[in-house]
Tab-separated table of C-alpha atoms in Angstrom:
chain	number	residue	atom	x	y	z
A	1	UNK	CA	63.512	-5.720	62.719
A	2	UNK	CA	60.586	-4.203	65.071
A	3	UNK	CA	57.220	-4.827	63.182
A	4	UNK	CA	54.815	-1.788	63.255
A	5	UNK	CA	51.694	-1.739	65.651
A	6	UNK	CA	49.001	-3.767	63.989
A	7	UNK	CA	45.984	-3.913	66.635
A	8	UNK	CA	44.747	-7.167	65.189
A	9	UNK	CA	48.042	-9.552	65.555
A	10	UNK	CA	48.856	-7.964	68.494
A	11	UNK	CA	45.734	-8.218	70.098
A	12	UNK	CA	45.503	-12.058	69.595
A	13	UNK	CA	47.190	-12.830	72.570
A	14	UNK	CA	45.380	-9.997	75.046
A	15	UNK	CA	42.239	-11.348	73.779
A	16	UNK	CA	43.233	-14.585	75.046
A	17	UNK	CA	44.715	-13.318	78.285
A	18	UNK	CA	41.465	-11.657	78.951
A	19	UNK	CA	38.823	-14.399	78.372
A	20	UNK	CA	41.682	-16.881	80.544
A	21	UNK	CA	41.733	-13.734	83.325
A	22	UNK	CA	37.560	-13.622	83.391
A	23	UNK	CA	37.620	-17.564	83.620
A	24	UNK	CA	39.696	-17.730	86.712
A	25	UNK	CA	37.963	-14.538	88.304
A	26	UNK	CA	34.488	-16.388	88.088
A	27	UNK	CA	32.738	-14.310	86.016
A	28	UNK	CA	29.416	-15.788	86.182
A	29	UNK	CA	29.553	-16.006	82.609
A	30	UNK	CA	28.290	-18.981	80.006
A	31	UNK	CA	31.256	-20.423	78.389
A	32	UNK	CA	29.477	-19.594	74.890
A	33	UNK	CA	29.609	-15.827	75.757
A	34	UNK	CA	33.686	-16.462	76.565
A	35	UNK	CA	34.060	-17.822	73.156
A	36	UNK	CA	32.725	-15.162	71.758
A	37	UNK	CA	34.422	-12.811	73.523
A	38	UNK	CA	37.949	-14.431	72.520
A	39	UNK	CA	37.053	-13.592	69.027
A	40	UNK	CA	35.709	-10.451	68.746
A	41	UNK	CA	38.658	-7.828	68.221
A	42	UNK	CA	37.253	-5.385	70.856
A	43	UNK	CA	40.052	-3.171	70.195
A	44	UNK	CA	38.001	-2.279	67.282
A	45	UNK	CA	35.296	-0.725	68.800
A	46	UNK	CA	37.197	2.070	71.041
A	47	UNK	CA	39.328	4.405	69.329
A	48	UNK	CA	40.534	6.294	72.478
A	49	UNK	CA	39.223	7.080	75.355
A	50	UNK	CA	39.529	9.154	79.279
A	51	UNK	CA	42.025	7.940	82.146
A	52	UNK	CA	41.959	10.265	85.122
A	53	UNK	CA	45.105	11.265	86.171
A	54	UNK	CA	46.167	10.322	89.885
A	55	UNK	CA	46.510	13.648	90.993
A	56	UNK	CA	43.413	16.223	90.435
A	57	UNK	CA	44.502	19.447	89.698
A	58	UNK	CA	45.116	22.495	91.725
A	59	UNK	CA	41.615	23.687	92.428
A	60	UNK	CA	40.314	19.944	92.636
A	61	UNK	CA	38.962	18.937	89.137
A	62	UNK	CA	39.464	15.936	87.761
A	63	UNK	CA	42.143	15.728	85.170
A	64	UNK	CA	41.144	13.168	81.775
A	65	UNK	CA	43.804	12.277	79.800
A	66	UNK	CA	43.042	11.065	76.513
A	67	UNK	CA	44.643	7.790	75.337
A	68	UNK	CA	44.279	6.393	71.718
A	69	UNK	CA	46.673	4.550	69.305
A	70	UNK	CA	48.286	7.557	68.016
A	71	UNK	CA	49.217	8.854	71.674
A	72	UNK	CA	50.450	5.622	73.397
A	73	UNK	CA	49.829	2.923	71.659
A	74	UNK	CA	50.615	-0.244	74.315
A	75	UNK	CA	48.558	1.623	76.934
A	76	UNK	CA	45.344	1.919	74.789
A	77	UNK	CA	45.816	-1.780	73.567
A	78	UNK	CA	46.417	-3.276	77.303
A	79	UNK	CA	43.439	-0.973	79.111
A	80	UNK	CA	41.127	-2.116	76.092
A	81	UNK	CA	41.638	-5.816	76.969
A	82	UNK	CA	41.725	-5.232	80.496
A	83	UNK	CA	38.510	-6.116	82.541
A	84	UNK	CA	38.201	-1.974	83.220
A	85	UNK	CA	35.775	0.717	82.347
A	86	UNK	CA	36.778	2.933	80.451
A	87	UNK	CA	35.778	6.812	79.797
A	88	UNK	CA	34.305	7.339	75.994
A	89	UNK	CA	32.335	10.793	76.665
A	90	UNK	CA	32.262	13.396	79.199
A	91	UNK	CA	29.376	16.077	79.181
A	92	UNK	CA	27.575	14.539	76.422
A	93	UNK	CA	30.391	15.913	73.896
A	94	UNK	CA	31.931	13.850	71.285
A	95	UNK	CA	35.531	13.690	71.532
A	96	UNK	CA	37.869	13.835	67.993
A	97	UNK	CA	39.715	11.099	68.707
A	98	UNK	CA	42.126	11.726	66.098
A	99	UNK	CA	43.618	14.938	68.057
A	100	UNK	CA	41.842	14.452	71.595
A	101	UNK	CA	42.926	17.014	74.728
A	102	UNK	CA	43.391	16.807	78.164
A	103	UNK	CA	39.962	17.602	79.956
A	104	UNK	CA	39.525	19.588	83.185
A	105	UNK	CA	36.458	18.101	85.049
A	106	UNK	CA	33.920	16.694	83.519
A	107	UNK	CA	30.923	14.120	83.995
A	108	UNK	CA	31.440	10.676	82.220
A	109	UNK	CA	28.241	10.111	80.163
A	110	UNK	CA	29.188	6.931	78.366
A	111	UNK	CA	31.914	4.543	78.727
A	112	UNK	CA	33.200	1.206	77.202
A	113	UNK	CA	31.854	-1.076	79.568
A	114	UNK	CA	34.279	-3.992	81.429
A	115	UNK	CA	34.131	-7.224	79.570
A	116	UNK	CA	32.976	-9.284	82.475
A	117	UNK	CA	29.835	-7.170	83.038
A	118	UNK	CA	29.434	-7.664	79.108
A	119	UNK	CA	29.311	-10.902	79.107
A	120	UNK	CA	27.499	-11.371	82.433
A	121	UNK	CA	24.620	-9.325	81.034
A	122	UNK	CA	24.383	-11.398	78.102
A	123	UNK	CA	24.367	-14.630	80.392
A	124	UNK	CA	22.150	-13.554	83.168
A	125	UNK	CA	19.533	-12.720	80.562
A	126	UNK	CA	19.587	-16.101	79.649
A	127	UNK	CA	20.120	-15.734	76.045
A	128	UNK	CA	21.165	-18.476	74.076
A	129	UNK	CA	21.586	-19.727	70.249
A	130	UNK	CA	18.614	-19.471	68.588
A	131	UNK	CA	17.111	-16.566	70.345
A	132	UNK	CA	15.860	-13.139	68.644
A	133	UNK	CA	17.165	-10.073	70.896
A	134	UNK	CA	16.540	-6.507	71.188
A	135	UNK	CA	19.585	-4.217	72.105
A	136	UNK	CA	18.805	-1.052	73.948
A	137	UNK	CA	21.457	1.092	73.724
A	138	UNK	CA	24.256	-0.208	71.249
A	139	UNK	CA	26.835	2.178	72.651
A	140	UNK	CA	30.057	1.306	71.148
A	141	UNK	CA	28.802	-1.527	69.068
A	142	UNK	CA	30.686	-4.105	71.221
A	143	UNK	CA	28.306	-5.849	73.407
A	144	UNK	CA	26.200	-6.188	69.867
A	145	UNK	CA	29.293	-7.964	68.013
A	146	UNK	CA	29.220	-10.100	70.866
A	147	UNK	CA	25.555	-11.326	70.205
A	148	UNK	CA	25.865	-10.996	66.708
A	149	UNK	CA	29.134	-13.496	66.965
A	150	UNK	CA	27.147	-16.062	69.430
A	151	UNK	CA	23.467	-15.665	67.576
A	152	UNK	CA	24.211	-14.501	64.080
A	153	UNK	CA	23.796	-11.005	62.644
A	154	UNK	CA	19.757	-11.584	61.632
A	155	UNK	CA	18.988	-12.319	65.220
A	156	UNK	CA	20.152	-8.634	66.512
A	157	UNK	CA	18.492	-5.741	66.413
A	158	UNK	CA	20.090	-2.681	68.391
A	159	UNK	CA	18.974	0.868	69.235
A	160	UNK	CA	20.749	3.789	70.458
A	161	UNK	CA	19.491	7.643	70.666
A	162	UNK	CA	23.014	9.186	70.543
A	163	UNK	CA	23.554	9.498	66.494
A	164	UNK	CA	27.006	10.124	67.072
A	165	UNK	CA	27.812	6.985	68.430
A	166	UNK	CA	25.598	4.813	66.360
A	167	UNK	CA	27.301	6.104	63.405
A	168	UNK	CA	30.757	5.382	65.151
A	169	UNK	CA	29.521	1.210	66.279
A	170	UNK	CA	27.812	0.720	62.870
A	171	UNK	CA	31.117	1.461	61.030
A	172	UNK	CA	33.185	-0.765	63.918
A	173	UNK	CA	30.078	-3.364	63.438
A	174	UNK	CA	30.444	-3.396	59.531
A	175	UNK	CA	34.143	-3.469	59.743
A	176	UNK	CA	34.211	-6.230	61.890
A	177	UNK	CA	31.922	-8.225	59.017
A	178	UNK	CA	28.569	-7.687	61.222
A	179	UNK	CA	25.482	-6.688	60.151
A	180	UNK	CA	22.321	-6.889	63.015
A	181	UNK	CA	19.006	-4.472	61.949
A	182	UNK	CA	20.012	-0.697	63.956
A	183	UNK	CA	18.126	2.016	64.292
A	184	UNK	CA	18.624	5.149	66.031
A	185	UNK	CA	15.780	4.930	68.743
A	186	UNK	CA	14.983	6.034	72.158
A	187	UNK	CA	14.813	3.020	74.193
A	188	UNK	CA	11.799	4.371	76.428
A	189	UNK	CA	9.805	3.283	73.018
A	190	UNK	CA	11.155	0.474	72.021
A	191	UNK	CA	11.418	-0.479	68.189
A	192	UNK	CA	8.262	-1.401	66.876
A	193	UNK	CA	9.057	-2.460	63.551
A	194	UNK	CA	11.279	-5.624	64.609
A	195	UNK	CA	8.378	-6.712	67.661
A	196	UNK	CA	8.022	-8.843	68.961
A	197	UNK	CA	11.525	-10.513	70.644
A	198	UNK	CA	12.597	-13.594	72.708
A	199	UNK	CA	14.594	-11.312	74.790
A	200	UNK	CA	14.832	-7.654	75.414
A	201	UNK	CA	18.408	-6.694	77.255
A	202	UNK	CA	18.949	-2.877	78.248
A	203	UNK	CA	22.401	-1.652	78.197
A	204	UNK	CA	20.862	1.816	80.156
A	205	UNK	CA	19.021	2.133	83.203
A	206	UNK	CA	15.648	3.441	83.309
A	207	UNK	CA	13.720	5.068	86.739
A	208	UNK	CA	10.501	2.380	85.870
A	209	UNK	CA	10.589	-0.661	83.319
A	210	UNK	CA	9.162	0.628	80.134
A	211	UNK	CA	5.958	-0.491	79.462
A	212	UNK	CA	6.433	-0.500	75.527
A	213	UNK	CA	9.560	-2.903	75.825
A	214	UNK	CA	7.453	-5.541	77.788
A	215	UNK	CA	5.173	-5.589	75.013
A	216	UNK	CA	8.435	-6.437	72.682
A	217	UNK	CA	9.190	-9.564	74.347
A	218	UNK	CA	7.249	-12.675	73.416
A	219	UNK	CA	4.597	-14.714	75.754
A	220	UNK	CA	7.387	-16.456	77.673
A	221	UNK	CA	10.235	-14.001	76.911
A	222	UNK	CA	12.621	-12.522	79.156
A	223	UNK	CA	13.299	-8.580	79.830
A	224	UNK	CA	16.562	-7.848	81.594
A	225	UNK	CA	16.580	-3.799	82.761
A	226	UNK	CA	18.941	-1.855	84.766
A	227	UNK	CA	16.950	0.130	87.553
A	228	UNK	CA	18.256	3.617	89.270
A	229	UNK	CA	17.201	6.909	90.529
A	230	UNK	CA	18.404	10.393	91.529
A	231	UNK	CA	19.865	9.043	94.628
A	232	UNK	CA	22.060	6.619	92.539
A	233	UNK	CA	20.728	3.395	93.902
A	234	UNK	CA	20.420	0.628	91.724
A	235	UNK	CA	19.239	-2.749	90.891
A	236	UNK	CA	18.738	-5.399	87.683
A	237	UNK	CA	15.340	-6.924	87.190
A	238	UNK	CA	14.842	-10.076	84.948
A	239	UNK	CA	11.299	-10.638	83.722
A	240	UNK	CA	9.378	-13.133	82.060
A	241	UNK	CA	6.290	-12.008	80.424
A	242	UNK	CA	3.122	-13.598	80.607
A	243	UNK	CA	0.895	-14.220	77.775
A	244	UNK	CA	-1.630	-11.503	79.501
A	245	UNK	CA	0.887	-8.889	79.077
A	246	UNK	CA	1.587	-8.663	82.493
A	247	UNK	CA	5.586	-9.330	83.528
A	248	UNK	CA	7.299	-10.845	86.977
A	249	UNK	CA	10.946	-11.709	88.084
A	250	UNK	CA	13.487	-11.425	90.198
A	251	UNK	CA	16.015	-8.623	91.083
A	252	UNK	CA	19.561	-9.727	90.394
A	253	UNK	CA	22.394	-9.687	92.867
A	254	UNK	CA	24.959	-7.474	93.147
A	255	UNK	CA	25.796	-4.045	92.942
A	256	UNK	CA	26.026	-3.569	89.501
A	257	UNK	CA	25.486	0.281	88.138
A	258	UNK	CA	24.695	1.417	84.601
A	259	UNK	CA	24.806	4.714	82.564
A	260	UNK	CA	21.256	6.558	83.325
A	261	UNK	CA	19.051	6.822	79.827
A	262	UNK	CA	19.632	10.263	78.362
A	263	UNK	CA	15.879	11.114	78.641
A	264	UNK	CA	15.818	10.437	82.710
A	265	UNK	CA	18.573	12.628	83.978
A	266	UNK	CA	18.112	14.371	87.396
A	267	UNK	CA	17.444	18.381	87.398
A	268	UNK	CA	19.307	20.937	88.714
A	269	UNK	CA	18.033	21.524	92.065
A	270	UNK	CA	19.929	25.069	92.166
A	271	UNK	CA	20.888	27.803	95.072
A	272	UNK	CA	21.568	25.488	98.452
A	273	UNK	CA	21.086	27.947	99.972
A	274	UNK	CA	17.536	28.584	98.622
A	275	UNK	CA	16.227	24.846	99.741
A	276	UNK	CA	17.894	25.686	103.208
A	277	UNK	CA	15.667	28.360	103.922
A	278	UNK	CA	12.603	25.844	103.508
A	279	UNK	CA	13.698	23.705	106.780
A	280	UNK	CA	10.599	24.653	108.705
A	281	UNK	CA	10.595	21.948	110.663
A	282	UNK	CA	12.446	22.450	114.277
A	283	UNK	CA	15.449	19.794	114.672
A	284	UNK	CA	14.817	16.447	116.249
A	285	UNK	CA	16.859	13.238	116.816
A	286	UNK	CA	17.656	11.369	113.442
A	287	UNK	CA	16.583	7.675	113.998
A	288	UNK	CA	18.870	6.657	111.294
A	289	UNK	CA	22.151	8.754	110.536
A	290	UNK	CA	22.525	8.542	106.673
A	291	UNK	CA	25.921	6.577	106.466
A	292	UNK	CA	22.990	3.917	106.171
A	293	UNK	CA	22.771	5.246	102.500
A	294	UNK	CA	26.226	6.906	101.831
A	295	UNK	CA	28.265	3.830	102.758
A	296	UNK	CA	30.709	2.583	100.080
A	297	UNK	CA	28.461	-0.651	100.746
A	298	UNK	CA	26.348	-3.279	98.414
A	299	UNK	CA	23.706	-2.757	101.446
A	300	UNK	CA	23.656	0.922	101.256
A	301	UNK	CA	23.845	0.606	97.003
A	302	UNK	CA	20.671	-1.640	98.073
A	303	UNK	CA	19.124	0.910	100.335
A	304	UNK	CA	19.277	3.680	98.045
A	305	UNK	CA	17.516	1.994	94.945
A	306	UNK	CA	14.780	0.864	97.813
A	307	UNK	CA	15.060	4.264	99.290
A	308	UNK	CA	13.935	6.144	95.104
A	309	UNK	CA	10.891	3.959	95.655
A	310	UNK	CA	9.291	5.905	98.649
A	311	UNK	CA	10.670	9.299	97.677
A	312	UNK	CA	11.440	8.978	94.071
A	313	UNK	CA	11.431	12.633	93.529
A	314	UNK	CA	15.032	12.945	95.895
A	315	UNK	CA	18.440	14.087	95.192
A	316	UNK	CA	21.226	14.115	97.923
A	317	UNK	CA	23.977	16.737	97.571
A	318	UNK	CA	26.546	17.357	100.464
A	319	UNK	CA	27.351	20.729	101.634
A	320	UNK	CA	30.349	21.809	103.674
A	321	UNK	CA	30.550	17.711	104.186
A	322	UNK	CA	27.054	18.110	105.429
A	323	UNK	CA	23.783	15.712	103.554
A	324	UNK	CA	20.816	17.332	101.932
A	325	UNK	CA	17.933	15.848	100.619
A	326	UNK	CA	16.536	17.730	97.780
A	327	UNK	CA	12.986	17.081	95.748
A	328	UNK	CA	12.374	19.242	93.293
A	329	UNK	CA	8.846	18.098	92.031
A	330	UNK	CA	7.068	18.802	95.743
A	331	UNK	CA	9.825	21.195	97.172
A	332	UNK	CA	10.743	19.004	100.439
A	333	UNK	CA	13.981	19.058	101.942
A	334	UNK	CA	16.026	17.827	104.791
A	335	UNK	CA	18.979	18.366	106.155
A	336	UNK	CA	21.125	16.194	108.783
A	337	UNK	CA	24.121	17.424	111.189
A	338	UNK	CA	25.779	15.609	113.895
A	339	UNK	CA	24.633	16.956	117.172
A	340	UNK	CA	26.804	14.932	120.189
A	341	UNK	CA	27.660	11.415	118.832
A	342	UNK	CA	24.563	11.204	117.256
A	343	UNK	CA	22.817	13.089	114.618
A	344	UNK	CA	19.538	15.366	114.380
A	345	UNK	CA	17.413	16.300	111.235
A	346	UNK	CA	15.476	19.058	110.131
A	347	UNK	CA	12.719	18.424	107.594
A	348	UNK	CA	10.602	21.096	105.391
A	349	UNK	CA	8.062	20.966	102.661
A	350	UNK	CA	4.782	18.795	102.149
A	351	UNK	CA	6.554	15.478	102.359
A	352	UNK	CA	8.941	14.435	105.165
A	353	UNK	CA	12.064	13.221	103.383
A	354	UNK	CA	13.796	11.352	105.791
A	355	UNK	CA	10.804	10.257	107.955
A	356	UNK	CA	9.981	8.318	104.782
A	357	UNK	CA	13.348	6.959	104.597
A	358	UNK	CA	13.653	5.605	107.842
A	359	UNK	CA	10.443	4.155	108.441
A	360	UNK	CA	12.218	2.145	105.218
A	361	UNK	CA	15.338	1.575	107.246
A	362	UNK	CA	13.587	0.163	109.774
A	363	UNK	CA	11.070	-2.231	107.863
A	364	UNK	CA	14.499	-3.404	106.185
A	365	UNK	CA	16.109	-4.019	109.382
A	366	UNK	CA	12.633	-6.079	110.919
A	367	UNK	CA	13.312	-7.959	107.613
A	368	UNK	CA	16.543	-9.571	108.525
A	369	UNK	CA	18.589	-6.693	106.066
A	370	UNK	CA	17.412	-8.949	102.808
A	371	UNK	CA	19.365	-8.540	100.098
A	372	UNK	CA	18.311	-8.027	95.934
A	373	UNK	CA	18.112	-11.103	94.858
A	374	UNK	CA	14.982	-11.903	97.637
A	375	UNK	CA	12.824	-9.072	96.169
A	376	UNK	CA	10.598	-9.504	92.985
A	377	UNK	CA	9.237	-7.098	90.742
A	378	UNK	CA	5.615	-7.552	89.328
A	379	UNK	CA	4.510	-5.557	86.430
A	380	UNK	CA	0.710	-5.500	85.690
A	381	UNK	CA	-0.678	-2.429	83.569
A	382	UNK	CA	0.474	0.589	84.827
A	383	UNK	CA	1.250	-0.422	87.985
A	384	UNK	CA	5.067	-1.758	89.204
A	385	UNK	CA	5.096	-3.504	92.614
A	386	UNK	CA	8.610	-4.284	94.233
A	387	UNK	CA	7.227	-7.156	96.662
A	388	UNK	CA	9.146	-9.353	99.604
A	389	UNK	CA	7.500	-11.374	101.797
A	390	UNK	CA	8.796	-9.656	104.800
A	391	UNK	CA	8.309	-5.919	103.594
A	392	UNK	CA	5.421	-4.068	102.734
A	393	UNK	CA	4.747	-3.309	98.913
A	394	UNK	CA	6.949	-0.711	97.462
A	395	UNK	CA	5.672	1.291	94.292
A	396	UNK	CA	8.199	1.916	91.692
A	397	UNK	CA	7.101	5.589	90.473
A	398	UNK	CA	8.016	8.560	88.240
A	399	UNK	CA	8.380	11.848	90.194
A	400	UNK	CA	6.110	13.466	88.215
């Protein structure tokens, strides 16, 4: 006789194949985050989500096909305990997930993050039993069960500004028998009533560190935050804040990239064809074609986030296979083209784009290339210095 599909036996032995699979992959993970991962039924916190399909359709679009219990059951089961992201939202919309469609195009704005980054996060903020922690951004509630299954419940307090899915984790939380404090917050102010914190760890990136979560985090606290900008660079900072107030750490290795808080998404930049018309500049010889930036690369991943710091106002968007640097706050633009076998750039507005950049390039290059995890980040008032010892100071900055 063929038993019907019940998630939680069946799972019992994915959930065991995926902590063994993140084990042997080297996960960089404490073992106590691993045991807490083999008992937490994450199948509980994704009721379907986007796969794209392998072939776009006819006029190029993306095709997302929705897979949930109902649809294909084994699929959604292996995928959720596989060490893969996975689509939740596209476009901001909330999907029914009890009769989902196929989507043409669409931008993923939240997903169910891979396990190993999960835990990873977790470790690499150096939380451990004992510890109070702030949440920012609960998403689908499973990262929380996680802490809540290491720490207890009481020690975990989690904020998300998407009602929608904070109604969707607290009923997977409650179900699963956990219960941290949640609120629906945005995480660019913090949640004052559960201050102060011995860590803070940010599920979103943000364009600067937020000054009000610093002042969450106990005198000898940690902050972990995602970093990124409208050129899609990106980095992980880990403070420790001082009893002054004032914060310093490292940035974290690796190219890891996060969902972008709501609040800091890049503007339209509109008509092409409009910011073309404001290369005033006459063409000269680029020093530095921009494959230094565009390269499927952790250096380039690097070079972008350092790249937001000096022009932190730029978008890149490529036209007929073309690059275009676009910054809407002081209406500056450049353009490159290949001209021979190298490349030539024309520049327009009050600031020049890509002069900027490569004078980076090449005080990155002097430096011996130096990777994330040789810069620090110091924190003091208002002010956010990115410092190495062979660079001069960068400035992490708003565009406006």
């Amino acid at each position: 006789m063929t038993l019907p599909p019940d998630p939680d036996r069946d799972a019992v032995v994915l959930r065991a194949a995926m902590v063994k699979a993140l084990v042997e992959a080297e996960c960089f993970a404490d073992s106590a985050w691993l045991t807490a991962a083999g008992v937490v039924p994450r199948h509980a916190f994704v009721p379907g989500f986007y796969l794209p399909t392998v072939v776009p359709e006819a006029q190029g679009l993306t095709v997302w096909e929705p897979v949930t219990p109902g649809l294909d059951y084994g699929r959604w089961l292996a995928a959720t305990y596989s060490d893969t992201t996975l689509i939740t939202q596209l476009c901001g919309e909330e999907t029914d997930w009890t009769s989902p469609t196929a989507r043409r195009g669409g931008v993923p704005t939240s997903r169910f993050t891979l396990p190993s980054l999960i835990v990873r996060t977790w470790s690499d903020a150096d939380v451990h039993e004992g510890h109070t922690v702030l949440e920012v951004g609960t998403g689908t509630g499973y990262s929380t069960a996680l802490a809540c299954e290491l720490l207890g419940s009481s020690h975990v307090t989690t904020i998300e500004i998407d009602s929608a899915r904070l109604e969707r984790a607290v009923k997977a939380l409650t179900a699963c028998g956990y219960a941290p404090a949640i609120a629906r917050a945005d995480g660019l102010y913090g949640y004052w009533p559960e201050a102060w914190f011995d860590r803070v760890v940010a599920a979103c990136s943000f364009r600067v560190v937020p000054h009000v979560l610093i002042r969450q985090v106990r005198p000898g606290g940690k902050l972990l935050v995602p970093l990124s900008g409208w050129l899609h660079g990106g980095a992980r900072v880990l403070l420790t804040v001082a009893e002054d107030g004032t914060a310093e750490g490292p940035l974290l290795p690796g190219s890891i990239s996060f969902m972008p808080s709501h609040t800091l998404s890049a503007p339209a930049f509109g008509n092409s064809a409009d910011w073309s018309a404001g290369l005033t500049e006459a063409p000269r010889p680029a020093r530095h074609a921009h494959h230094r930036l565009t390269d499927p690369t952790d250096e380039a991943f690097h070079l972008r986030f350092l790249a937001q710091c000096v022009v932190p106002g730029v978008q890149m968007a490529f036209i007929d296979g073309l690059p275009h640097l676009v910054d809407v706050v002081s209406g500056s633009t450049a353009s490159l083209r290949p001209e021979g076998d190298s490349w030539e750039v024309r520049e327009g507005g009050p600031l020049a784009l890509w002069t900027r950049i490569e004078q980076l390039i090449e005080s990155f290059d002097a430096a011996g290339r130096p990777g994330a995890e040789t810069f620090k980040l110091r924190v003091d008032g208002t002010t956010q210095t990115l410092l190495h010892p062979q660079m001069p100071e960068l400035r992490l900055s708003l565009p406006f």
